[in-house]
Amino acid sequence: SEGIEKVVIQTEIFCNHCSECETCDQLIFIKLKEQNKGIRGVTIDSETNTITVKYKVGKTTVDDIRKAISLAGYKADDLEADPDAYANLDGCCKKR
């Protein structure tokens, strides 16, 4: 798979059922696809608080990926979650 890179982004996940949860899992994936061409895969791990993104080099950048995660309402490394997007998350996805 030439030109495919993988980046692991540190986030904050407050529920333990993200992968089963329509909201977070789908939301992050949809936002990433909306904002970036070249997304090849997204894996969310609520135990390690990471989002692993496979993407096509030249189609998007790690900064753009972080921005999309923030726009989905989640922290992405040092980039805080977009406040409006965070406000729209399900209650289970927020800090208690």
Short mmCIF file of C-alpha atoms in Angstrom, two decimals:
data_model
loop_
_atom_site.label_atom_id
_atom_site.label_comp_id
_atom_site.label_asym_id
_atom_site.label_seq_id
_atom_site.Cartn_x
_atom_site.Cartn_y
_atom_site.Cartn_z
CA SER A 1 0.00 0.00 0.00
CA GLU A 2 2.23 2.72 -1.34
CA GLY A 3 1.74 6.23 0.00
CA ILE A 4 -0.44 5.18 2.93
CA GLU A 5 0.64 6.60 6.30
CA LYS A 6 -0.70 5.96 9.75
CA VAL A 7 -0.97 8.56 12.52
CA VAL A 8 -1.99 7.96 16.14
CA ILE A 9 -3.72 10.95 17.68
CA GLN A 10 -4.17 11.34 21.42
CA THR A 11 -7.70 12.30 22.38
CA GLU A 12 -10.04 12.21 25.36
CA ILE A 13 -12.82 9.65 25.33
CA PHE A 14 -15.12 9.56 28.31
CA CYS A 15 -17.25 6.54 27.54
CA ASN A 16 -16.13 2.96 27.11
CA HIS A 17 -18.47 2.03 24.28
CA CYS A 18 -17.28 4.31 21.51
CA SER A 19 -16.92 1.60 18.93
CA GLU A 20 -20.50 0.45 19.49
CA CYS A 21 -21.79 3.99 19.81
CA GLU A 22 -23.35 5.40 16.66
CA THR A 23 -22.37 8.87 17.69
CA CYS A 24 -18.63 8.99 18.32
CA ASP A 25 -17.35 6.33 16.03
CA GLN A 26 -19.48 7.37 13.07
CA LEU A 27 -19.17 11.07 13.82
CA ILE A 28 -15.37 11.06 13.85
CA PHE A 29 -15.28 8.94 10.70
CA ILE A 30 -17.83 11.12 8.89
CA LYS A 31 -16.08 14.37 9.88
CA LEU A 32 -12.73 12.99 8.76
CA LYS A 33 -14.14 11.92 5.39
CA GLU A 34 -15.99 15.23 4.98
CA GLN A 35 -12.95 17.36 5.72
CA ASN A 36 -10.25 15.23 4.11
CA LYS A 37 -9.82 13.29 0.92
CA GLY A 38 -7.67 10.22 1.26
CA ILE A 39 -8.84 8.81 4.60
CA ARG A 40 -8.40 5.04 4.42
CA GLY A 41 -9.33 3.91 7.91
CA VAL A 42 -10.16 5.13 11.40
CA THR A 43 -9.76 3.10 14.60
CA ILE A 44 -10.88 4.48 17.93
CA ASP A 45 -9.49 2.99 21.12
CA SER A 46 -11.24 4.25 24.24
CA GLU A 47 -8.84 2.38 26.53
CA THR A 48 -5.75 4.19 25.28
CA ASN A 49 -7.65 7.35 24.28
CA THR A 50 -6.29 7.23 20.77
CA ILE A 51 -7.64 7.62 17.27
CA THR A 52 -5.54 5.88 14.64
CA VAL A 53 -6.04 7.23 11.15
CA LYS A 54 -4.72 5.69 7.94
CA TYR A 55 -4.52 8.22 5.15
CA LYS A 56 -3.12 8.71 1.69
CA VAL A 57 -0.07 10.92 1.60
CA GLY A 58 -0.55 14.02 -0.52
CA LYS A 59 -4.33 13.97 -0.08
CA THR A 60 -4.39 15.27 3.48
CA THR A 61 -2.10 16.27 6.35
CA VAL A 62 -1.91 15.34 10.01
CA ASP A 63 -2.92 18.91 10.90
CA ASP A 64 -6.04 18.61 8.75
CA ILE A 65 -6.85 15.29 10.40
CA ARG A 66 -6.50 16.90 13.85
CA LYS A 67 -8.74 19.77 12.74
CA ALA A 68 -11.45 17.33 11.57
CA ILE A 69 -11.34 15.44 14.87
CA SER A 70 -11.71 18.73 16.73
CA LEU A 71 -14.70 19.61 14.51
CA ALA A 72 -16.24 16.27 15.50
CA GLY A 73 -16.08 17.47 19.11
CA TYR A 74 -12.98 15.66 20.29
CA LYS A 75 -9.55 16.76 21.43
CA ALA A 76 -6.77 15.92 18.98
CA ASP A 77 -3.30 16.00 20.54
CA ASP A 78 -2.83 19.65 21.61
CA LEU A 79 -5.81 20.89 19.64
CA GLU A 80 -8.86 21.33 21.87
CA ALA A 81 -12.26 20.09 20.74
CA ASP A 82 -14.34 22.64 18.88
CA PRO A 83 -16.68 24.03 21.60
CA ASP A 84 -19.84 23.98 19.44
CA ALA A 85 -19.18 20.44 18.23
CA TYR A 86 -18.45 19.30 21.79
CA ALA A 87 -21.72 20.85 22.99
CA ASN A 88 -23.61 18.70 20.46
CA LEU A 89 -22.12 15.38 21.58
CA ASP A 90 -24.23 12.82 23.43
CA GLY A 91 -24.07 13.10 27.22
CA CYS A 92 -22.10 9.87 27.50
CA CYS A 93 -19.34 11.33 25.33
CA LYS A 94 -18.69 14.27 27.64
CA LYS A 95 -16.52 14.69 30.69
CA ARG A 96 -18.50 13.95 33.86
#
